[in-house]
Amino acid sequence: MQIIPVLDIKDGVVVRGAGGDRANYRPIVTPLVAGAEPVAVAKGLMSLADFPAFYIADLDAIEGRAPNAAALANLLEAFPQTQFWVDAGVRTRVDAERILAVPRQVAVIGSESVDEAAVATGFAGESRAVLSLDFRGETFLGPAELLDDAALWPQRVVVMTLAKVGSAAGPDLARLAEITGRAAGRAVYAAGGVRHGGDVEALRDAGIAGALVSTALHDGRLSPATLRGLA
């Protein structure tokens, strides 16, 4: 069961995500570090455990503004052994290829952002591509065929329930079970709602490969001791 810390970056700093209401995200306040500079926040998270990967949500790029390229470059330099899953609003194949051109970067192809399903399906055989199936409430965001046809999915799939992000409401176990049941052995990752070790254990028992987590790490509900126990 892999825990992947999330850094939501907006205007060059890490912000606290809540409910997918990105316009109202504010710079993070965390006991792990003073300030919200991305490298500093990442180092604070690394003080909890030696995480092999981070998930970077470039909120500016997702919303069509200039990407936080300098912040990502600084993270790559500061953590030379770490992989970065980059969610930067991939719309076209060229966008995904630009992410994959950098070693240690994984291209997250979000269903809410792609211009057409072919952008995601074209990377079904790429080991460094991840498909994010994005939901707002019960509504799937993106081309319907990406949700309906599991044969189009790459080997790693994130189930992103935006309303659960930062909510402390627990993961969407029913939706995760439905996706996992159709995934045919693909690794499924949960995004949104993880509160504590009990949620992680429930996800592991349900066959989920990993979880994208932010709030529970900063709030101490996933402590170093809990993370060691989960490992």
PDB file of C-alpha atoms in Angstrom:
ATOM      1  CA  MET A   1       0.000   0.000   0.000  1.00  0.00           C
ATOM      2  CA  GLN A   2       1.758   3.111  -1.242  1.00  0.00           C
ATOM      3  CA  ILE A   3       1.162   6.514   0.346  1.00  0.00           C
ATOM      4  CA  ILE A   4       1.877   9.349  -2.093  1.00  0.00           C
ATOM      5  CA  PRO A   5       1.956  12.838  -0.535  1.00  0.00           C
ATOM      6  CA  VAL A   6       0.230  15.534  -2.572  1.00  0.00           C
ATOM      7  CA  LEU A   7       1.556  19.023  -3.176  1.00  0.00           C
ATOM      8  CA  ASP A   8      -1.139  21.315  -4.584  1.00  0.00           C
ATOM      9  CA  ILE A   9       0.813  24.238  -6.072  1.00  0.00           C
ATOM     10  CA  LYS A  10      -0.722  27.572  -7.014  1.00  0.00           C
ATOM     11  CA  ASP A  11       1.136  30.823  -7.696  1.00  0.00           C
ATOM     12  CA  GLY A  12       4.420  29.160  -6.727  1.00  0.00           C
ATOM     13  CA  VAL A  13       3.384  27.984  -3.249  1.00  0.00           C
ATOM     14  CA  VAL A  14       1.721  24.927  -1.744  1.00  0.00           C
ATOM     15  CA  VAL A  15      -1.960  25.493  -0.983  1.00  0.00           C
ATOM     16  CA  ARG A  16      -4.448  23.603   1.153  1.00  0.00           C
ATOM     17  CA  GLY A  17      -6.928  21.773  -1.070  1.00  0.00           C
ATOM     18  CA  ALA A  18     -10.542  21.443   0.019  1.00  0.00           C
ATOM     19  CA  GLY A  19     -13.475  20.093  -1.929  1.00  0.00           C
ATOM     20  CA  GLY A  20     -12.054  20.924  -5.335  1.00  0.00           C
ATOM     21  CA  ASP A  21     -12.903  24.621  -4.869  1.00  0.00           C
ATOM     22  CA  ARG A  22      -9.582  25.697  -6.332  1.00  0.00           C
ATOM     23  CA  ALA A  23     -10.370  29.403  -6.522  1.00  0.00           C
ATOM     24  CA  ASN A  24     -10.464  29.548  -2.727  1.00  0.00           C
ATOM     25  CA  TYR A  25      -7.376  27.449  -1.938  1.00  0.00           C
ATOM     26  CA  ARG A  26      -5.007  29.347   0.367  1.00  0.00           C
ATOM     27  CA  PRO A  27      -1.287  28.840   1.196  1.00  0.00           C
ATOM     28  CA  ILE A  28      -0.879  25.850   3.441  1.00  0.00           C
ATOM     29  CA  VAL A  29      -0.257  26.220   7.167  1.00  0.00           C
ATOM     30  CA  THR A  30       1.406  23.101   8.516  1.00  0.00           C
ATOM     31  CA  PRO A  31       3.263  22.153  11.687  1.00  0.00           C
ATOM     32  CA  LEU A  32       5.848  20.404   9.535  1.00  0.00           C
ATOM     33  CA  VAL A  33       7.513  23.597   8.280  1.00  0.00           C
ATOM     34  CA  ALA A  34       7.285  27.369   8.371  1.00  0.00           C
ATOM     35  CA  GLY A  35       5.826  28.799   5.176  1.00  0.00           C
ATOM     36  CA  ALA A  36       4.465  27.234   2.009  1.00  0.00           C
ATOM     37  CA  GLU A  37       7.481  27.068  -0.313  1.00  0.00           C
ATOM     38  CA  PRO A  38       7.234  23.723  -2.181  1.00  0.00           C
ATOM     39  CA  VAL A  39      10.708  22.322  -1.433  1.00  0.00           C
ATOM     40  CA  ALA A  40      10.383  23.227   2.245  1.00  0.00           C
ATOM     41  CA  VAL A  41       6.948  21.594   2.482  1.00  0.00           C
ATOM     42  CA  ALA A  42       8.217  18.491   0.698  1.00  0.00           C
ATOM     43  CA  LYS A  43      11.133  18.250   3.134  1.00  0.00           C
ATOM     44  CA  GLY A  44       8.676  18.519   6.004  1.00  0.00           C
ATOM     45  CA  LEU A  45       6.688  15.623   4.565  1.00  0.00           C
ATOM     46  CA  MET A  46       9.872  13.611   4.050  1.00  0.00           C
ATOM     47  CA  SER A  47      10.535  13.988   7.784  1.00  0.00           C
ATOM     48  CA  LEU A  48       7.546  11.683   8.324  1.00  0.00           C
ATOM     49  CA  ALA A  49       8.709   8.899   5.995  1.00  0.00           C
ATOM     50  CA  ASP A  50      10.993   8.290   3.044  1.00  0.00           C
ATOM     51  CA  PHE A  51       8.313   8.596   0.380  1.00  0.00           C
ATOM     52  CA  PRO A  52       9.437   7.331  -3.066  1.00  0.00           C
ATOM     53  CA  ALA A  53       7.058   9.626  -4.948  1.00  0.00           C
ATOM     54  CA  PHE A  54       5.136  12.882  -4.699  1.00  0.00           C
ATOM     55  CA  TYR A  55       1.984  13.867  -6.548  1.00  0.00           C
ATOM     56  CA  ILE A  56       2.222  17.427  -7.883  1.00  0.00           C
ATOM     57  CA  ALA A  57      -1.061  19.110  -8.777  1.00  0.00           C
ATOM     58  CA  ASP A  58      -0.113  22.230 -10.728  1.00  0.00           C
ATOM     59  CA  LEU A  59      -3.380  24.080 -10.258  1.00  0.00           C
ATOM     60  CA  ASP A  60      -2.380  26.970 -12.495  1.00  0.00           C
ATOM     61  CA  ALA A  61      -1.615  24.639 -15.392  1.00  0.00           C
ATOM     62  CA  ILE A  62      -4.805  22.651 -14.778  1.00  0.00           C
ATOM     63  CA  GLU A  63      -6.818  25.857 -15.082  1.00  0.00           C
ATOM     64  CA  GLY A  64      -5.016  26.952 -18.247  1.00  0.00           C
ATOM     65  CA  ARG A  65      -2.577  29.449 -16.775  1.00  0.00           C
ATOM     66  CA  ALA A  66       1.238  29.409 -16.915  1.00  0.00           C
ATOM     67  CA  PRO A  67       2.609  26.289 -15.199  1.00  0.00           C
ATOM     68  CA  ASN A  68       4.678  26.343 -12.022  1.00  0.00           C
ATOM     69  CA  ALA A  69       7.753  25.188 -13.915  1.00  0.00           C
ATOM     70  CA  ALA A  70      10.299  26.703 -11.518  1.00  0.00           C
ATOM     71  CA  ALA A  71       8.700  25.059  -8.490  1.00  0.00           C
ATOM     72  CA  LEU A  72       8.769  21.655 -10.175  1.00  0.00           C
ATOM     73  CA  ALA A  73      12.373  22.096 -11.319  1.00  0.00           C
ATOM     74  CA  ASN A  74      13.391  22.980  -7.763  1.00  0.00           C
ATOM     75  CA  LEU A  75      11.674  19.868  -6.424  1.00  0.00           C
ATOM     76  CA  LEU A  76      13.410  17.632  -8.964  1.00  0.00           C
ATOM     77  CA  GLU A  77      16.765  19.104  -7.988  1.00  0.00           C
ATOM     78  CA  ALA A  78      16.141  18.870  -4.247  1.00  0.00           C
ATOM     79  CA  PHE A  79      15.008  15.215  -4.369  1.00  0.00           C
ATOM     80  CA  PRO A  80      17.181  13.423  -6.921  1.00  0.00           C
ATOM     81  CA  GLN A  81      15.934   9.948  -5.961  1.00  0.00           C
ATOM     82  CA  THR A  82      12.227  10.794  -5.942  1.00  0.00           C
ATOM     83  CA  GLN A  83       9.617  10.276  -8.635  1.00  0.00           C
ATOM     84  CA  PHE A  84       7.079  13.037  -9.318  1.00  0.00           C
ATOM     85  CA  TRP A  85       3.589  12.352 -10.600  1.00  0.00           C
ATOM     86  CA  VAL A  86       2.779  15.576 -12.444  1.00  0.00           C
ATOM     87  CA  ASP A  87      -0.846  16.598 -12.902  1.00  0.00           C
ATOM     88  CA  ALA A  88      -0.528  19.717 -15.044  1.00  0.00           C
ATOM     89  CA  GLY A  89      -3.745  19.856 -17.029  1.00  0.00           C
ATOM     90  CA  VAL A  90      -2.722  17.569 -19.907  1.00  0.00           C
ATOM     91  CA  ARG A  91      -4.958  18.433 -22.831  1.00  0.00           C
ATOM     92  CA  THR A  92      -3.044  17.030 -25.800  1.00  0.00           C
ATOM     93  CA  ARG A  93      -0.549  14.281 -26.539  1.00  0.00           C
ATOM     94  CA  VAL A  94       2.180  16.916 -26.782  1.00  0.00           C
ATOM     95  CA  ASP A  95       1.416  18.040 -23.212  1.00  0.00           C
ATOM     96  CA  ALA A  96       1.906  14.502 -21.922  1.00  0.00           C
ATOM     97  CA  GLU A  97       5.071  13.975 -23.961  1.00  0.00           C
ATOM     98  CA  ARG A  98       6.524  17.186 -22.502  1.00  0.00           C
ATOM     99  CA  ILE A  99       6.111  15.782 -18.980  1.00  0.00           C
ATOM    100  CA  LEU A 100       7.533  12.390 -19.947  1.00  0.00           C
ATOM    101  CA  ALA A 101      10.592  14.023 -21.529  1.00  0.00           C
ATOM    102  CA  VAL A 102      11.899  14.758 -18.014  1.00  0.00           C
ATOM    103  CA  PRO A 103      13.359  11.748 -16.163  1.00  0.00           C
ATOM    104  CA  ARG A 104      11.524  10.771 -12.965  1.00  0.00           C
ATOM    105  CA  GLN A 105       8.352  12.537 -14.029  1.00  0.00           C
ATOM    106  CA  VAL A 106       5.124  10.579 -14.432  1.00  0.00           C
ATOM    107  CA  ALA A 107       2.444  12.120 -16.652  1.00  0.00           C
ATOM    108  CA  VAL A 108      -0.932  12.237 -14.931  1.00  0.00           C
ATOM    109  CA  ILE A 109      -3.607  12.422 -17.604  1.00  0.00           C
ATOM    110  CA  GLY A 110      -6.702  13.841 -15.951  1.00  0.00           C
ATOM    111  CA  SER A 111     -10.017  13.025 -17.551  1.00  0.00           C
ATOM    112  CA  GLU A 112     -11.338  16.503 -16.691  1.00  0.00           C
ATOM    113  CA  SER A 113      -8.617  18.173 -18.786  1.00  0.00           C
ATOM    114  CA  VAL A 114      -8.098  16.099 -21.949  1.00  0.00           C
ATOM    115  CA  ASP A 115      -9.409  17.409 -25.248  1.00  0.00           C
ATOM    116  CA  GLU A 116     -10.482  13.909 -26.287  1.00  0.00           C
ATOM    117  CA  ALA A 117     -10.253  10.326 -25.048  1.00  0.00           C
ATOM    118  CA  ALA A 118      -7.508   9.509 -27.569  1.00  0.00           C
ATOM    119  CA  VAL A 119      -5.062  11.647 -25.574  1.00  0.00           C
ATOM    120  CA  ALA A 120      -5.284   9.170 -22.701  1.00  0.00           C
ATOM    121  CA  THR A 121      -5.680   5.997 -24.734  1.00  0.00           C
ATOM    122  CA  GLY A 122      -2.559   6.823 -26.729  1.00  0.00           C
ATOM    123  CA  PHE A 123      -0.516   6.254 -23.570  1.00  0.00           C
ATOM    124  CA  ALA A 124      -2.165   3.029 -22.443  1.00  0.00           C
ATOM    125  CA  GLY A 125       1.125   1.162 -22.853  1.00  0.00           C
ATOM    126  CA  GLU A 126       3.336   3.849 -21.285  1.00  0.00           C
ATOM    127  CA  SER A 127       4.680   2.785 -17.882  1.00  0.00           C
ATOM    128  CA  ARG A 128       5.074   6.403 -16.757  1.00  0.00           C
ATOM    129  CA  ALA A 129       1.527   7.435 -17.616  1.00  0.00           C
ATOM    130  CA  VAL A 130      -1.309   7.461 -15.094  1.00  0.00           C
ATOM    131  CA  LEU A 131      -4.959   8.055 -15.909  1.00  0.00           C
ATOM    132  CA  SER A 132      -6.942  10.073 -13.367  1.00  0.00           C
ATOM    133  CA  LEU A 133     -10.669   9.371 -13.505  1.00  0.00           C
ATOM    134  CA  ASP A 134     -12.075  12.617 -12.130  1.00  0.00           C
ATOM    135  CA  PHE A 135     -15.452  12.957 -10.431  1.00  0.00           C
ATOM    136  CA  ARG A 136     -17.362  15.893  -8.983  1.00  0.00           C
ATOM    137  CA  GLY A 137     -20.125  14.377  -6.907  1.00  0.00           C
ATOM    138  CA  GLU A 138     -21.729  11.684  -9.023  1.00  0.00           C
ATOM    139  CA  THR A 139     -20.663  13.387 -12.263  1.00  0.00           C
ATOM    140  CA  PHE A 140     -17.744  12.020 -14.242  1.00  0.00           C
ATOM    141  CA  LEU A 141     -15.591  14.794 -15.668  1.00  0.00           C
ATOM    142  CA  GLY A 142     -14.325  13.956 -19.127  1.00  0.00           C
ATOM    143  CA  PRO A 143     -15.087  11.823 -22.190  1.00  0.00           C
ATOM    144  CA  ALA A 144     -17.574   9.119 -21.197  1.00  0.00           C
ATOM    145  CA  GLU A 145     -15.674   6.399 -23.059  1.00  0.00           C
ATOM    146  CA  LEU A 146     -12.717   6.830 -20.694  1.00  0.00           C
ATOM    147  CA  LEU A 147     -14.894   5.735 -17.815  1.00  0.00           C
ATOM    148  CA  ASP A 148     -16.908   3.139 -19.692  1.00  0.00           C
ATOM    149  CA  ASP A 149     -14.132   1.170 -21.410  1.00  0.00           C
ATOM    150  CA  ALA A 150     -11.480  -0.126 -19.011  1.00  0.00           C
ATOM    151  CA  ALA A 151      -9.522  -1.548 -21.933  1.00  0.00           C
ATOM    152  CA  LEU A 152      -8.435   2.032 -22.669  1.00  0.00           C
ATOM    153  CA  TRP A 153      -6.804   2.503 -19.258  1.00  0.00           C
ATOM    154  CA  PRO A 154      -3.052   2.385 -18.597  1.00  0.00           C
ATOM    155  CA  GLN A 155      -1.665   0.126 -15.878  1.00  0.00           C
ATOM    156  CA  ARG A 156      -2.175   2.742 -13.146  1.00  0.00           C
ATOM    157  CA  VAL A 157      -5.452   4.545 -12.536  1.00  0.00           C
ATOM    158  CA  VAL A 158      -6.291   7.223  -9.975  1.00  0.00           C
ATOM    159  CA  VAL A 159      -9.872   7.616  -8.814  1.00  0.00           C
ATOM    160  CA  MET A 160     -10.143  11.326  -7.975  1.00  0.00           C
ATOM    161  CA  THR A 161     -13.219  12.331  -6.000  1.00  0.00           C
ATOM    162  CA  LEU A 162     -12.847  16.113  -5.867  1.00  0.00           C
ATOM    163  CA  ALA A 163     -15.496  16.660  -3.191  1.00  0.00           C
ATOM    164  CA  LYS A 164     -13.521  14.375  -0.860  1.00  0.00           C
ATOM    165  CA  VAL A 165     -10.272  16.352  -1.180  1.00  0.00           C
ATOM    166  CA  GLY A 166      -9.386  17.866   2.198  1.00  0.00           C
ATOM    167  CA  SER A 167     -12.813  16.892   3.529  1.00  0.00           C
ATOM    168  CA  ALA A 168     -11.838  14.390   6.258  1.00  0.00           C
ATOM    169  CA  ALA A 169     -14.925  12.520   5.109  1.00  0.00           C
ATOM    170  CA  GLY A 170     -13.307   9.190   4.309  1.00  0.00           C
ATOM    171  CA  PRO A 171     -12.475   7.720   0.908  1.00  0.00           C
ATOM    172  CA  ASP A 172     -15.144   6.857  -1.635  1.00  0.00           C
ATOM    173  CA  LEU A 173     -15.009   3.105  -1.047  1.00  0.00           C
ATOM    174  CA  ALA A 174     -18.063   2.280  -3.151  1.00  0.00           C
ATOM    175  CA  ARG A 175     -16.742   4.010  -6.253  1.00  0.00           C
ATOM    176  CA  LEU A 176     -13.267   2.578  -5.711  1.00  0.00           C
ATOM    177  CA  ALA A 177     -14.718  -0.923  -5.463  1.00  0.00           C
ATOM    178  CA  GLU A 178     -16.622  -0.434  -8.715  1.00  0.00           C
ATOM    179  CA  ILE A 179     -13.532   0.793 -10.570  1.00  0.00           C
ATOM    180  CA  THR A 180     -11.308  -1.915  -9.089  1.00  0.00           C
ATOM    181  CA  GLY A 181     -13.813  -4.548 -10.152  1.00  0.00           C
ATOM    182  CA  ARG A 182     -13.384  -3.455 -13.765  1.00  0.00           C
ATOM    183  CA  ALA A 183      -9.660  -2.719 -13.666  1.00  0.00           C
ATOM    184  CA  ALA A 184      -8.525  -6.233 -14.682  1.00  0.00           C
ATOM    185  CA  GLY A 185      -5.409  -6.213 -12.528  1.00  0.00           C
ATOM    186  CA  ARG A 186      -4.472  -2.578 -13.034  1.00  0.00           C
ATOM    187  CA  ALA A 187      -3.233  -0.691  -9.984  1.00  0.00           C
ATOM    188  CA  VAL A 188      -5.946   1.607  -8.621  1.00  0.00           C
ATOM    189  CA  TYR A 189      -5.079   4.600  -6.417  1.00  0.00           C
ATOM    190  CA  ALA A 190      -7.495   6.507  -4.187  1.00  0.00           C
ATOM    191  CA  ALA A 191      -7.497  10.310  -4.111  1.00  0.00           C
ATOM    192  CA  GLY A 192      -9.500  12.269  -1.581  1.00  0.00           C
ATOM    193  CA  GLY A 193     -10.841  11.704   1.915  1.00  0.00           C
ATOM    194  CA  VAL A 194      -8.165   9.620   3.679  1.00  0.00           C
ATOM    195  CA  ARG A 195      -8.338  10.559   7.370  1.00  0.00           C
ATOM    196  CA  HIS A 196      -6.192   8.094   9.277  1.00  0.00           C
ATOM    197  CA  GLY A 197      -4.575   4.681   9.339  1.00  0.00           C
ATOM    198  CA  GLY A 198      -7.941   2.952   9.515  1.00  0.00           C
ATOM    199  CA  ASP A 199      -8.920   4.382   6.148  1.00  0.00           C
ATOM    200  CA  VAL A 200      -5.645   3.234   4.642  1.00  0.00           C
ATOM    201  CA  GLU A 201      -6.160  -0.260   6.019  1.00  0.00           C
ATOM    202  CA  ALA A 202      -9.686  -0.309   4.558  1.00  0.00           C
ATOM    203  CA  LEU A 203      -8.298   0.701   1.179  1.00  0.00           C
ATOM    204  CA  ARG A 204      -5.598  -1.960   1.360  1.00  0.00           C
ATOM    205  CA  ASP A 205      -8.182  -4.610   2.273  1.00  0.00           C
ATOM    206  CA  ALA A 206     -10.224  -3.502  -0.754  1.00  0.00           C
ATOM    207  CA  GLY A 207      -7.286  -4.138  -3.078  1.00  0.00           C
ATOM    208  CA  ILE A 208      -6.327  -0.502  -3.607  1.00  0.00           C
ATOM    209  CA  ALA A 209      -2.665  -0.087  -4.575  1.00  0.00           C
ATOM    210  CA  GLY A 210      -2.086   3.311  -2.996  1.00  0.00           C
ATOM    211  CA  ALA A 211      -3.541   6.574  -1.782  1.00  0.00           C
ATOM    212  CA  LEU A 212      -2.836  10.211  -2.547  1.00  0.00           C
ATOM    213  CA  VAL A 213      -2.790  12.014   0.801  1.00  0.00           C
ATOM    214  CA  SER A 214      -2.227  15.549   2.048  1.00  0.00           C
ATOM    215  CA  THR A 215      -4.314  16.759   4.993  1.00  0.00           C
ATOM    216  CA  ALA A 216      -3.910  13.653   7.161  1.00  0.00           C
ATOM    217  CA  LEU A 217      -0.122  13.930   6.873  1.00  0.00           C
ATOM    218  CA  HIS A 218      -0.021  17.602   7.818  1.00  0.00           C
ATOM    219  CA  ASP A 219      -2.529  17.174  10.648  1.00  0.00           C
ATOM    220  CA  GLY A 220      -0.618  14.274  12.175  1.00  0.00           C
ATOM    221  CA  ARG A 221      -3.368  11.694  11.775  1.00  0.00           C
ATOM    222  CA  LEU A 222      -0.951   9.677   9.632  1.00  0.00           C
ATOM    223  CA  SER A 223       2.042   9.867  11.936  1.00  0.00           C
ATOM    224  CA  PRO A 224       5.490   8.373  11.341  1.00  0.00           C
ATOM    225  CA  ALA A 225       4.571   5.451  13.604  1.00  0.00           C
ATOM    226  CA  THR A 226       1.344   4.841  11.696  1.00  0.00           C
ATOM    227  CA  LEU A 227       3.154   5.025   8.368  1.00  0.00           C
ATOM    228  CA  ARG A 228       5.742   2.507   9.558  1.00  0.00           C
ATOM    229  CA  GLY A 229       2.953   0.177  10.649  1.00  0.00           C
ATOM    230  CA  LEU A 230       1.242   0.433   7.295  1.00  0.00           C
ATOM    231  CA  ALA A 231       4.498  -0.330   5.506  1.00  0.00           C
TER     232      ALA A 231
END
